[in-house]
Amino acid sequence: MDGYDGTVRLGAINLKHDRAADFDSATAAPDVSVSSPVTRQKAAAAKQFIENHYKNYLQGLQDRKDRRRALQRKVQESQVSAEEQEEMMRNLERRETEYMRLQRRKIGIDDFEQLTVIGKGAFGEVRLCRAKDTGEIFAMKKLKKSEMLSRGQVEHVRSERNLLAEVDSRCIVKLHYSFQDSDFLYLIMEYLPGGDIMTLLMREDILSEDVARFYIAESILAIHSIHQHNYVHRDIKPDNLILDKNGHLKLSDFGLCKPLDDKYSSILLENDDLTSQESTSETEGYSVSPWLMPKEQLQQWKRNRRALAYSTVGTLDYMAPEVLLKKGYGIECDWWSLGAIMYEMLIGYPPFCSDDPRMACRKIVNWKTCLKFPDEPKISAEAKDLICRLLCDVDSRLGTRGIEEIKAHPWFKGVQWDMLYESEAAYKPTVTGDLDTQNFEKFPEVDGPPSVTATVGPWRKMLTSKDNNFIGYTFKKSDILKSLESSDADIRVNGSSKTPSLITLLGRIDLQDTIIPESEQKPEA
Amino acid sequence: MSLFGIGRNQRTFRPKKSTPSGSKGAQLRKHIDATLGSGNLREAVKLPPGEDLNEWLAVNTVDFFNQVNLLYGTLTEFCTPENCRTMSAGPKYEYRWADGVQIKKPIEVSAPKYVEYLMDWIEAQLDDESIFPQKLGSPFPPNFKEVVKTIFKRLFRVYAHIYHSHFQKIVSLKEEAHLNTCFKHFILFTCEFGLIDKKELAPLQELIETIIPY
């Protein structure tokens, strides 16, 4: 106890959790030398877990109360018999009970059948999988713990899990479960078979303004949905914009997401390297615009682009200057990224791309000199104006004073913002059946030497002990509204054909603005 | 033999004969009011309308287990066999471990050993499909509430040990609001469903009276 020598190991993993205040108080604790770094780390994680728990617990109870009250109100207004009313209430109660049981069910790797690999990178892989009990198809993101720790990615992992668990929006890829074993962290997410915008751009080279307008507009709604939860993405890029089977866009991959009140940190290039070149605009290759690069060089950039998407570094081509310079930044940095993506959609290349990541960074930081437009392909004056209003200083950047100023830009004239996700998408991906992965790159199944099976239990040890870096990682999301749909059959069996279904009743209150009508099911190939 | 093998004369809970320290209570009161401001926990513990009682007990049992696990886990550096030779709750109370199966007669063990036995035992109950069914449609056993009561009685002992032996460490780690909130919720839930006998709550009586005035 008091015998601890008070020595703090240099280079110890510094777990920065989501609340800056807690972080500050932790470092300012008067008894800081009395406990070890591991103990303080465990305490910080435990505190966050408990805070999250009570937030979710109380919100869950409130949501449940709201669902019950809403159904009661609608049942009373409907023309059904007392018996049928009671039956509908009992159905809701049964669903709530089932949901509650699911909340304490342990989810693990054995509950899923692993299928095709659709993504592979430094930290792990993304794979199609099927839930053994329901047959439902998901994307499983599997992250190697040892890589997370050695590359300082613990905080990124936590950020992604926390955001996905917190934000429930049709613009964001849905997280269904997260869990861990001794070697890996797992995120079980919605599978979006349409591929990503990066793949679309590589195939199409440029998009028409109508197609680009549609996807930039949907991107705006997606980015706004995480901003509303006080998260900044910081790394919006075409790889993170994924299409569902109907071609609608969802935002994914939140490894760099940080709550707005977090302290700034970055592993990006140092200030000096970026600013020291600022006055040497004559440097050879420095001011070369993408379309003036040799064609072969651009093709090489595209080939490298896909490899970068799966690497540790990724690509910095879409990152805002204030992020690169490690200045303070806010949600505005995401609008810059959107401007760079829009440029690429219409011109064919990002505005500041380069084979050399450091050169790309220099171009971004010196955007005033380096942002240029080629004579071909032709783009409208409005499109050019919008790009210039997104790729500019924070103070004058559109979006800094709210999303409405972006939506109001002339280039978006005619966009029905509240109908985007209900309308037909500008591009319809080819998807054949639930297991189709044709819109993703092919990855060979490398059957390496069979590794020792990761240890799953005991769960308590997973919750605490050596894995305190990943405390509170487990998450289960059950879509109770979705399960209400399946109660239609029950109602029909027990009641008259005129009985309003639960989904119909609830739909009038909750579902109209959230559920996208399902298109007809495509038959399996 | 009873279901858990605990005979009438084999008590795991034995009052020690000594005078309680007044300063201990004073120390507790100093930080006892801090909570997370977690809304209305008194309402939160009530059985939701239309909900199955066993299901409600089950999901909350898992939550309380997780919370105690995490809170105690932050103290392992201090709660050692040397510092906590027995599972004590102040000078007056001491717990000995027996689960009725592996260890039929209560044995005196250090606090960390007791907690390890306890947590492993609880986890075995939670993982047992015949007690805490996970599959939809599987029923709870007729004695389910009795199992829950035993779990709660034993979880309380961890809280009692933490408050009496390690509260200053909790304060130095800035965890007292979290500990107090979890404990308050635990006690409110316990009283709502009558899960722990009053005499078992004696080690933290002063604290409990601030949560549930009689």
XYZ file of C-alpha atoms in Angstrom:
739
model
C 0.000 0.000 0.000
C 2.059 2.923 1.221
C 5.200 0.996 0.402
C 4.887 1.751 -3.294
C 7.961 3.722 -4.269
C 5.994 6.259 -6.270
C 8.040 5.754 -9.421
C 6.060 6.242 -12.602
C 7.294 4.177 -15.511
C 8.216 6.429 -18.420
C 6.406 5.649 -21.616
C 3.534 3.929 -19.873
C 0.404 3.750 -21.968
C -1.490 6.947 -21.377
C -5.153 6.081 -21.596
C -7.023 9.234 -22.498
C -10.652 8.619 -21.958
C -13.480 10.627 -23.363
C -13.956 13.233 -20.669
C -11.282 15.888 -20.579
C -12.334 16.903 -17.081
C -11.781 13.413 -15.738
C -8.494 13.243 -17.530
C -7.393 16.527 -15.996
C -8.473 15.562 -12.514
C -6.759 12.213 -12.855
C -3.432 13.815 -13.634
C -3.968 16.471 -10.981
C -4.864 14.007 -8.235
C -2.936 14.907 -5.067
C -2.202 11.240 -4.353
C -0.970 10.572 -7.850
C 2.211 8.930 -6.599
C 0.343 6.633 -4.222
C -1.120 4.394 -6.911
C 0.483 2.819 -9.933
C -0.247 3.838 -13.517
C -2.070 0.551 -14.030
C -4.335 1.273 -11.083
C -5.099 4.783 -12.287
C -5.800 3.394 -15.737
C -8.186 0.812 -14.317
C -9.896 3.470 -12.247
C -10.354 5.752 -15.243
C -11.813 2.913 -17.292
C -14.068 1.787 -14.450
C -15.391 5.299 -13.964
C -16.154 5.701 -17.628
C -17.839 2.309 -17.766
C -20.062 3.207 -14.820
C -20.950 6.623 -16.212
C -21.826 5.101 -19.575
C -23.804 2.377 -17.870
C -26.053 4.730 -15.931
C -26.555 6.979 -18.905
C -27.671 4.044 -21.043
C -29.593 2.332 -18.260
C -31.740 5.349 -17.423
C -32.210 6.253 -21.081
C -33.253 2.678 -21.798
C -35.909 2.783 -19.098
C -37.202 6.083 -20.420
C -37.348 4.747 -23.975
C -39.262 1.734 -22.746
C -41.751 3.938 -20.935
C -42.158 6.027 -24.074
C -42.839 2.975 -26.221
C -45.476 1.741 -23.823
C -47.182 5.106 -23.533
C -47.174 5.570 -27.296
C -48.782 2.187 -27.870
C -51.388 2.807 -25.184
C -52.339 6.090 -26.794
C -52.644 4.581 -30.239
C -54.528 1.532 -29.032
C -57.114 3.740 -27.367
C -57.541 5.785 -30.531
C -57.944 2.738 -32.721
C -61.174 0.848 -33.385
C -60.340 -2.462 -31.774
C -61.991 -4.504 -29.077
C -60.784 -4.521 -25.490
C -59.521 -8.056 -25.952
C -57.482 -7.073 -28.972
C -56.106 -4.078 -27.107
C -54.924 -6.310 -24.297
C -53.375 -8.700 -26.792
C -51.384 -5.892 -28.363
C -50.134 -4.722 -24.992
C -49.101 -8.269 -24.122
C -47.181 -8.513 -27.378
C -45.244 -5.374 -26.592
C -44.505 -6.684 -23.115
C -43.253 -9.967 -24.507
C -40.945 -8.143 -26.918
C -39.590 -5.971 -24.139
C -38.873 -9.055 -22.048
C -37.080 -10.728 -24.933
C -35.050 -7.572 -25.467
C -34.078 -7.531 -21.820
C -32.899 -11.116 -21.989
C -30.819 -10.336 -25.045
C -29.137 -7.595 -23.042
C -27.480 -10.094 -20.734
C -26.801 -12.784 -23.306
C -23.111 -13.299 -23.812
C -22.039 -12.809 -27.395
C -18.838 -14.334 -28.663
C -17.060 -15.466 -31.787
C -18.725 -18.873 -31.596
C -22.082 -17.247 -32.314
C -20.974 -16.333 -35.838
C -20.039 -18.278 -38.920
C -17.150 -16.481 -40.596
C -17.402 -15.993 -44.355
C -15.642 -13.930 -47.029
C -12.879 -11.454 -46.210
C -13.815 -8.029 -47.592
C -11.090 -5.907 -46.039
C -7.637 -6.470 -44.656
C -5.181 -4.125 -43.033
C -2.520 -3.477 -40.466
C -4.738 -3.971 -37.464
C -6.832 -6.888 -38.635
C -9.545 -7.602 -41.106
C -13.179 -7.105 -42.014
C -15.144 -10.190 -42.914
C -18.652 -11.189 -43.825
C -20.244 -13.344 -41.165
C -23.566 -14.968 -40.401
C -25.228 -15.115 -36.992
C -25.749 -18.790 -36.267
C -29.053 -18.374 -34.473
C -30.817 -16.016 -36.883
C -28.909 -16.419 -40.135
C -28.521 -12.658 -40.329
C -25.532 -11.374 -42.305
C -23.120 -8.869 -40.739
C -19.694 -7.413 -41.316
C -17.254 -8.465 -38.621
C -14.397 -6.095 -37.945
C -11.681 -7.956 -36.100
C -8.846 -6.007 -34.500
C -5.698 -7.554 -33.108
C -5.214 -6.370 -29.541
C -1.448 -6.594 -29.647
C -1.369 -4.328 -32.697
C -3.737 -1.873 -31.056
C -1.473 -1.643 -28.043
C 1.839 -1.495 -29.832
C 0.668 1.160 -32.273
C -1.016 3.355 -29.708
C -4.460 2.694 -31.118
C -6.307 1.897 -27.912
C -7.968 5.270 -27.833
C -9.042 5.040 -31.465
C -10.650 1.679 -30.852
C -12.525 3.044 -27.891
C -13.621 6.084 -29.862
C -15.088 3.992 -32.629
C -16.930 1.652 -30.311
C -18.301 4.508 -28.247
C -19.541 6.497 -31.198
C -21.183 3.534 -32.908
C -22.856 2.519 -29.670
C -24.117 6.036 -29.048
C -25.202 7.272 -32.471
C -28.193 5.526 -33.993
C -28.774 6.990 -37.417
C -29.587 5.705 -40.867
C -26.614 7.731 -42.124
C -24.156 5.769 -39.990
C -23.195 2.136 -40.300
C -24.981 0.311 -37.501
C -23.088 -1.459 -34.727
C -24.895 -4.559 -33.483
C -22.395 -6.134 -31.091
C -18.907 -5.639 -29.811
C -16.965 -8.108 -27.719
C -13.468 -9.414 -27.194
C -11.436 -12.469 -26.470
C -7.847 -12.726 -25.320
C -6.385 -11.786 -28.711
C -8.964 -9.740 -30.606
C -11.585 -7.063 -30.394
C -14.663 -7.607 -32.518
C -17.174 -5.173 -33.960
C -20.220 -6.821 -35.516
C -21.663 -4.247 -37.863
C -24.279 -3.844 -40.513
C -23.074 -5.218 -43.837
C -23.257 -2.675 -46.647
C -22.839 -4.638 -49.876
C -22.658 -1.649 -52.211
C -18.953 -1.033 -51.656
C -17.437 2.349 -50.903
C -17.131 5.652 -52.735
C -13.412 5.076 -53.257
C -14.158 1.979 -55.299
C -16.867 3.820 -57.203
C -14.480 6.649 -58.062
C -11.783 4.253 -59.189
C -14.249 2.608 -61.503
C -15.930 5.730 -62.839
C -13.024 8.213 -62.770
C -15.398 11.146 -62.494
C -19.041 11.454 -61.547
C -21.641 13.641 -63.193
C -22.674 16.645 -61.148
C -26.067 15.074 -60.496
C -24.527 11.910 -59.060
C -21.917 13.875 -57.125
C -24.595 16.215 -55.777
C -26.597 13.287 -54.447
C -23.665 11.755 -52.605
C -22.272 15.027 -51.304
C -25.738 15.802 -49.964
C -26.067 12.423 -48.246
C -22.533 12.859 -46.880
C -23.580 16.183 -45.381
C -26.455 14.533 -43.527
C -24.181 11.717 -42.354
C -21.455 14.042 -41.103
C -24.036 16.233 -39.417
C -25.466 13.245 -37.555
C -22.171 12.655 -35.754
C -21.608 16.375 -35.183
C -24.955 16.473 -33.409
C -23.482 14.037 -30.905
C -20.449 16.262 -30.377
C -18.119 14.021 -32.295
C -15.645 15.153 -34.915
C -14.659 12.542 -37.451
C -11.361 14.159 -38.559
C -10.748 11.575 -41.252
C -13.609 11.702 -43.732
C -12.497 10.146 -46.997
C -14.016 8.087 -49.814
C -13.015 4.817 -48.117
C -15.255 5.685 -45.179
C -18.327 6.438 -47.278
C -20.047 3.113 -47.877
C -23.101 2.240 -49.943
C -25.936 -0.024 -48.949
C -27.568 -2.381 -51.418
C -29.797 0.404 -52.718
C -26.938 2.831 -53.224
C -27.564 5.023 -50.193
C -24.517 6.246 -48.347
C -23.466 5.564 -44.782
C -20.502 6.849 -42.840
C -18.148 4.271 -41.397
C -14.785 3.787 -39.684
C -14.533 6.126 -36.723
C -11.118 5.244 -35.458
C -10.060 8.876 -35.281
C -13.355 10.230 -33.985
C -12.982 12.290 -30.876
C -15.486 14.031 -28.667
C -15.175 17.775 -29.098
C -13.816 18.349 -25.621
C -10.944 15.949 -26.026
C -7.387 17.203 -25.905
C -5.667 17.530 -29.215
C -3.240 14.861 -30.174
C -1.822 13.645 -33.406
C 0.807 11.353 -34.778
C 0.935 13.405 -37.954
C 3.924 15.202 -39.358
C 5.578 17.863 -37.235
C 4.847 21.546 -37.682
C 8.322 22.455 -38.800
C 8.340 20.155 -41.779
C 5.130 21.656 -43.047
C 5.659 25.344 -42.444
C 9.374 25.523 -43.171
C 8.641 25.095 -46.855
C 5.938 27.703 -46.928
C 8.014 30.439 -48.520
C 9.647 28.221 -51.137
C 6.773 28.053 -53.557
C 9.263 27.637 -56.364
C 10.334 24.198 -55.189
C 10.254 21.791 -58.055
C 7.211 19.534 -57.968
C 5.792 21.523 -55.105
C 3.164 23.435 -57.014
C 2.494 20.846 -59.685
C -1.243 20.340 -59.916
C -2.552 16.781 -60.187
C -3.563 17.031 -63.826
C -0.111 18.255 -64.802
C 1.546 15.180 -63.353
C 2.605 12.562 -65.889
C -0.261 10.198 -66.618
C 1.752 7.239 -65.439
C 2.359 8.968 -62.127
C -1.365 9.484 -61.608
C -2.046 5.858 -62.369
C 0.571 4.921 -59.799
C -1.128 7.184 -57.288
C -4.387 5.360 -57.854
C -2.751 1.979 -57.374
C -1.122 3.185 -54.177
C -4.419 4.633 -53.058
C -6.023 1.268 -52.395
C -3.002 -0.012 -50.538
C -2.992 3.130 -48.417
C -6.623 2.593 -47.518
C -5.650 -0.563 -45.645
C -2.400 0.623 -44.148
C -1.607 2.047 -40.763
C -1.153 5.520 -42.103
C -4.040 5.564 -44.508
C -4.188 8.645 -46.668
C -3.884 12.221 -45.518
C -5.090 13.702 -48.801
C -8.464 14.757 -47.403
C -7.341 15.988 -44.006
C -7.942 19.603 -43.045
C -4.898 21.865 -42.572
C -5.764 22.623 -38.964
C -5.701 18.897 -38.195
C -2.335 18.468 -39.898
C -0.897 21.509 -38.148
C -2.190 20.225 -34.815
C -3.936 23.489 -34.162
C -7.206 23.437 -32.332
C -9.929 22.137 -34.581
C -13.641 21.546 -34.445
C -16.363 20.073 -36.574
C -15.316 22.368 -39.443
C -12.427 20.071 -40.302
C -14.918 17.495 -41.580
C -16.373 19.985 -44.059
C -12.938 20.565 -45.513
C -12.631 16.827 -46.113
C -15.982 16.863 -47.865
C -14.731 19.643 -50.145
C -11.716 17.546 -51.115
C -13.960 14.578 -51.854
C -16.269 16.719 -53.976
C -13.265 17.955 -55.960
C -12.206 14.361 -56.583
C -15.705 13.316 -57.647
C -15.862 16.025 -60.289
C -12.221 16.348 -61.359
C -11.014 12.775 -60.901
C -8.266 13.330 -58.340
C -8.053 14.893 -54.899
C -6.940 18.527 -55.072
C -3.710 17.975 -53.113
C -2.723 14.456 -54.002
C 0.891 13.401 -54.251
C 2.930 10.209 -54.216
C 4.726 11.584 -51.206
C 2.494 11.924 -48.125
C 4.625 14.750 -46.811
C 4.271 16.623 -50.074
C 0.515 16.123 -49.894
C 0.560 17.620 -46.404
C 2.569 20.609 -47.583
C 0.129 21.203 -50.386
C -2.793 21.112 -47.977
C -1.167 23.496 -45.542
C -0.378 25.807 -48.459
C -3.782 25.391 -50.041
C -3.997 29.069 -50.972
C -1.249 28.514 -53.515
C -1.990 24.925 -54.413
C -5.753 24.790 -54.879
C -6.294 24.987 -58.617
C -8.797 23.749 -61.179
C -7.904 22.238 -64.552
C -9.515 23.408 -67.776
C -10.886 19.908 -68.269
C -13.160 18.412 -67.175
C -15.596 21.310 -67.159
C -17.516 21.877 -63.949
C -20.215 24.398 -63.203
C -19.447 27.730 -61.588
C -21.614 26.765 -58.634
C -19.689 23.538 -58.065
C -16.376 25.359 -58.209
C -17.671 28.003 -55.834
C -18.838 25.414 -53.311
C -15.504 23.598 -53.394
C -13.687 26.890 -52.806
C -15.950 27.673 -49.864
C -15.168 24.320 -48.263
C -11.428 24.275 -48.994
C -10.579 27.531 -47.261
C -9.840 29.088 -43.884
C -11.922 27.843 -40.997
C -13.370 31.297 -40.380
C -14.883 31.602 -43.811
C -15.556 27.919 -44.403
C -19.151 26.888 -45.024
C -20.514 24.848 -42.137
C -18.623 26.743 -39.474
C -21.850 28.492 -38.531
C -24.090 25.490 -39.027
C -25.157 22.981 -41.600
C -27.848 25.226 -43.083
C -25.325 27.475 -44.777
C -23.994 24.507 -46.728
C -27.448 23.284 -47.649
C -28.351 26.774 -48.874
C -25.538 26.870 -51.416
C -26.813 27.262 -55.020
C -25.204 23.992 -56.135
C -27.741 22.156 -53.986
C -30.721 23.907 -55.552
C -33.492 21.375 -55.972
C -32.180 18.909 -53.368
C -34.990 17.631 -51.152
C -32.947 17.164 -48.001
C -35.560 15.348 -45.974
C -36.304 12.893 -48.774
C -32.776 11.916 -49.782
C -32.748 8.531 -48.094
C -36.282 7.746 -49.261
C -35.599 8.661 -52.870
C -33.946 6.491 -55.457
C -30.171 6.688 -55.141
C -28.187 8.338 -57.897
C -26.198 5.168 -58.386
C -27.477 1.644 -57.998
C -24.777 -0.844 -57.080
C -24.970 -4.329 -58.515
C -25.758 -6.627 -55.621
C -26.769 -10.244 -56.104
C -28.033 -11.852 -52.941
C -27.188 -11.332 -49.285
C -23.688 -12.765 -49.521
C -22.576 -10.784 -52.542
C -19.152 -9.154 -52.111
C -18.474 -8.185 -55.706
C -18.238 -4.515 -54.770
C -15.271 -5.211 -52.531
C -11.731 -6.123 -53.395
C -10.953 -9.808 -53.467
C -8.713 -11.122 -50.717
C -7.140 -14.551 -50.919
C -7.951 -16.823 -48.016
C -4.496 -17.307 -46.628
C -4.712 -20.435 -44.528
C -1.642 -19.811 -42.469
C -0.547 -22.152 -39.716
C -3.624 -22.611 -37.518
C -3.090 -20.319 -34.580
C -3.951 -21.367 -31.078
C -7.623 -20.708 -30.464
C -8.066 -17.460 -28.604
C -9.193 -17.838 -25.028
C -12.792 -16.794 -24.595
C -13.434 -17.173 -20.891
C -13.791 -16.489 -18.161
C -15.761 -13.387 -19.033
C -14.875 -11.728 -15.753
C -11.204 -11.838 -16.637
C -12.033 -10.265 -19.972
C -13.885 -7.509 -18.191
C -10.966 -6.590 -15.954
C -7.479 -7.969 -15.295
C -4.817 -7.645 -17.971
C -7.217 -6.225 -20.531
C -7.982 -3.047 -18.654
C -7.242 -1.190 -21.870
C -10.436 -2.640 -23.289
C -12.713 -2.482 -20.258
C -16.330 -1.952 -21.171
C -15.877 -2.952 -24.783
C -18.852 -5.320 -24.880
C -21.982 -3.905 -26.489
C -25.280 -5.380 -27.597
C -27.847 -3.541 -29.618
C -31.239 -5.082 -30.140
C -33.563 -3.326 -32.524
C -36.820 -3.645 -30.639
C -38.734 -1.818 -33.343
C -37.481 -4.313 -35.877
C -38.586 -7.188 -33.669
C -41.994 -5.564 -33.462
C -42.403 -6.118 -37.188
C -42.265 -9.855 -36.691
C -45.229 -9.608 -34.362
C -47.490 -8.877 -37.331
C -47.969 -12.578 -37.887
C -48.936 -13.096 -34.273
C -51.525 -10.360 -34.471
C -52.964 -11.718 -37.666
C -53.302 -15.175 -36.212
C -55.026 -13.999 -33.076
C -57.063 -11.072 -34.284
C -59.291 -10.007 -37.111
C -57.815 -8.938 -40.402
C -58.757 -5.377 -39.553
C -56.582 -5.282 -36.474
C -53.917 -2.616 -36.885
C -50.492 -4.167 -36.547
C -48.057 -2.949 -33.930
C -45.753 -1.754 -36.638
C -48.560 0.210 -38.251
C -49.504 1.879 -35.003
C -45.977 2.642 -33.923
C -45.111 3.677 -37.428
C -47.388 6.669 -37.171
C -45.341 7.934 -34.271
C -41.775 6.770 -34.546
C -41.100 5.075 -37.806
C -42.204 7.473 -40.508
C -39.058 9.541 -40.358
C -36.675 6.715 -39.731
C -37.590 3.598 -41.672
C -36.654 3.415 -45.311
C -39.199 1.373 -47.239
C -37.667 -1.956 -48.165
C -37.329 -2.533 -51.861
C -38.391 -5.890 -53.141
C -36.137 -8.715 -52.039
C -33.760 -9.856 -54.700
C -33.698 -13.600 -55.184
C -30.507 -15.401 -54.260
C -28.130 -15.988 -57.125
C -28.800 -30.828 2.921
C -29.920 -27.462 1.691
C -29.467 -26.569 -1.943
C -26.254 -24.712 -1.267
C -25.009 -27.024 1.409
C -24.996 -24.429 4.139
C -26.103 -26.088 7.357
C -27.690 -24.341 10.281
C -24.494 -24.234 12.308
C -22.015 -23.413 9.572
C -22.221 -19.671 9.326
C -20.071 -17.701 6.901
C -20.987 -14.492 8.678
C -19.739 -14.108 12.225
C -19.863 -10.914 14.281
C -16.595 -10.147 16.014
C -16.755 -8.869 19.564
C -15.145 -5.478 19.645
C -16.144 -1.863 19.787
C -16.775 -0.192 16.424
C -14.604 2.795 15.732
C -16.402 6.112 15.671
C -13.865 7.698 13.364
C -14.648 5.156 10.676
C -18.177 6.453 10.383
C -16.947 10.014 10.324
C -14.623 9.246 7.452
C -17.442 7.649 5.511
C -19.783 10.584 5.963
C -17.158 12.949 4.662
C -17.482 11.668 1.097
C -20.709 9.807 1.237
C -22.911 12.381 -0.429
C -20.984 12.409 -3.675
C -22.863 10.652 -6.465
C -23.053 10.934 -10.225
C -26.406 12.673 -10.167
C -27.830 9.692 -11.999
C -31.436 10.758 -12.125
C -34.068 9.049 -10.086
C -32.684 5.692 -9.028
C -35.635 5.090 -6.731
C -37.908 4.978 -9.749
C -35.348 3.110 -11.812
C -35.329 0.059 -9.540
C -39.064 -0.551 -9.839
C -40.275 -3.432 -11.960
C -41.314 -1.981 -15.334
C -45.021 -2.440 -16.108
C -45.661 -5.779 -17.767
C -42.142 -7.046 -17.148
C -41.337 -10.494 -15.823
C -39.896 -10.237 -12.312
C -37.234 -12.880 -12.849
C -36.056 -11.243 -16.045
C -35.753 -7.919 -14.253
C -33.843 -9.516 -11.385
C -31.547 -11.285 -13.831
C -30.525 -8.326 -15.962
C -29.865 -6.183 -12.894
C -27.892 -8.932 -11.182
C -25.540 -9.030 -14.155
C -25.154 -5.256 -14.056
C -24.376 -5.166 -10.328
C -21.906 -8.010 -10.744
C -20.085 -6.068 -13.458
C -19.981 -2.900 -11.386
C -18.583 -4.594 -8.279
C -16.058 -6.403 -10.456
C -14.777 -3.170 -11.938
C -14.721 -1.192 -8.711
C -12.924 -3.913 -6.788
C -10.587 -4.383 -9.747
C -9.240 -0.872 -9.243
C -8.137 -1.825 -5.711
C -6.159 -5.008 -6.332
C -2.916 -3.110 -5.829
C -3.976 -2.386 -2.239
C -6.230 -5.301 -1.369
C -3.524 -7.911 -0.944
C -3.208 -10.975 1.295
C -0.719 -9.005 3.398
C -2.881 -5.933 3.842
C -6.232 -7.703 4.080
C -5.583 -10.992 5.808
C -9.280 -11.664 6.187
C -12.422 -10.563 4.385
C -13.341 -8.017 6.983
C -15.869 -5.236 7.080
C -14.543 -3.021 9.808
C -13.370 -4.288 13.184
C -16.623 -6.016 13.988
C -17.394 -8.205 10.993
C -15.496 -10.917 9.178
C -16.586 -13.224 6.372
C -15.409 -16.727 5.667
C -15.869 -18.460 2.350
C -17.968 -21.519 1.606
C -19.919 -22.351 -1.521
C -21.351 -25.635 -0.282
C -19.907 -27.586 -3.198
C -16.159 -27.201 -3.560
C -15.744 -25.891 -0.032
C -18.448 -27.183 2.245
C -17.229 -25.790 5.542
C -16.489 -22.076 5.828
C -12.779 -21.328 5.662
C -10.920 -18.223 6.645
C -9.233 -16.662 3.620
C -7.699 -13.318 2.742
C -9.940 -10.673 1.238
C -8.549 -10.946 -2.315
C -8.925 -14.718 -2.136
C -12.470 -14.399 -0.846
C -13.385 -11.996 -3.650
C -11.823 -14.278 -6.225
C -13.806 -17.262 -4.939
C -16.934 -15.145 -4.799
C -16.656 -13.659 -8.273
C -15.835 -17.025 -9.819
C -18.840 -18.531 -8.073
C -21.195 -15.765 -9.180
C -19.948 -16.017 -12.737
C -20.611 -19.746 -12.673
C -24.205 -19.016 -11.668
C -24.616 -16.377 -14.371
C -23.215 -18.733 -16.996
C -25.404 -21.615 -15.883
C -28.231 -21.856 -18.427
C -30.367 -23.772 -15.969
C -30.277 -20.820 -13.549
C -29.842 -17.743 -15.783
C -31.304 -18.882 -19.113
C -30.007 -16.970 -22.119
C -31.992 -18.583 -24.906
C -35.319 -16.972 -25.660
C -38.138 -19.025 -24.260
C -36.100 -20.944 -21.688
C -37.692 -20.717 -18.238
C -36.120 -19.653 -14.966
C -35.854 -22.314 -12.267
C -38.386 -22.241 -9.409
C -35.658 -21.299 -6.909
C -34.300 -18.468 -9.045
C -34.986 -15.732 -6.519
C -33.135 -17.658 -3.815
C -30.049 -17.805 -6.022
C -30.317 -14.076 -6.655
C -30.609 -13.405 -2.935
C -27.424 -15.343 -2.235
C -25.618 -13.447 -4.967
C -26.764 -10.111 -3.568
C -25.854 -11.051 -0.003
C -22.341 -11.862 -1.102
C -21.929 -8.863 -3.403
C -22.837 -6.703 -0.431
C -19.814 -8.073 1.383
C -17.505 -6.692 -1.281
C -19.075 -3.258 -0.867
C -18.713 -3.583 2.902
C -15.055 -4.490 2.589
C -14.380 -1.656 0.139
C -16.077 0.982 2.282
C -14.423 -0.119 5.509
C -10.959 -0.971 4.233
C -10.275 0.932 1.033
C -12.476 4.006 0.914
C -9.526 6.387 1.173
C -8.016 4.788 -1.913
C -11.338 5.160 -3.676
C -11.257 8.847 -2.820
C -7.672 9.284 -3.965
C -8.634 7.684 -7.296
C -11.603 10.081 -7.516
C -14.002 7.148 -7.631
C -16.190 7.898 -4.638
C -19.076 9.302 -6.672
C -19.060 6.184 -8.824
C -18.841 3.824 -5.860
C -21.588 5.667 -4.006
C -23.894 5.682 -7.018
C -23.469 1.969 -7.650
C -23.944 1.180 -3.975
C -27.003 3.390 -3.674
C -28.547 1.696 -6.696
C -27.641 -1.697 -5.242
C -29.291 -0.923 -1.895
C -32.426 0.582 -3.442
C -32.803 -2.480 -5.643
C -32.166 -4.804 -2.711
C -34.842 -3.175 -0.588
C -37.337 -2.966 -3.433
C -37.285 -6.752 -3.825
C -36.253 -7.875 -0.344
C -33.033 -9.521 -1.459
C -30.854 -9.172 1.640
C -31.809 -9.747 5.270
C -31.529 -6.653 7.390
C -28.970 -8.157 9.748
C -26.665 -8.863 6.813
C -26.657 -5.133 6.084
C -25.409 -4.220 9.559
C -21.787 -3.496 8.582
C -22.907 -0.483 6.533
C -25.988 0.449 8.523
C -25.056 4.113 8.937
C -24.473 4.468 5.220
C -27.670 2.666 4.291
C -29.745 4.881 6.555
C -28.704 7.875 4.465
C -30.047 6.084 1.386
C -33.214 4.634 2.875
C -34.444 6.582 5.899
C -36.637 4.405 8.098
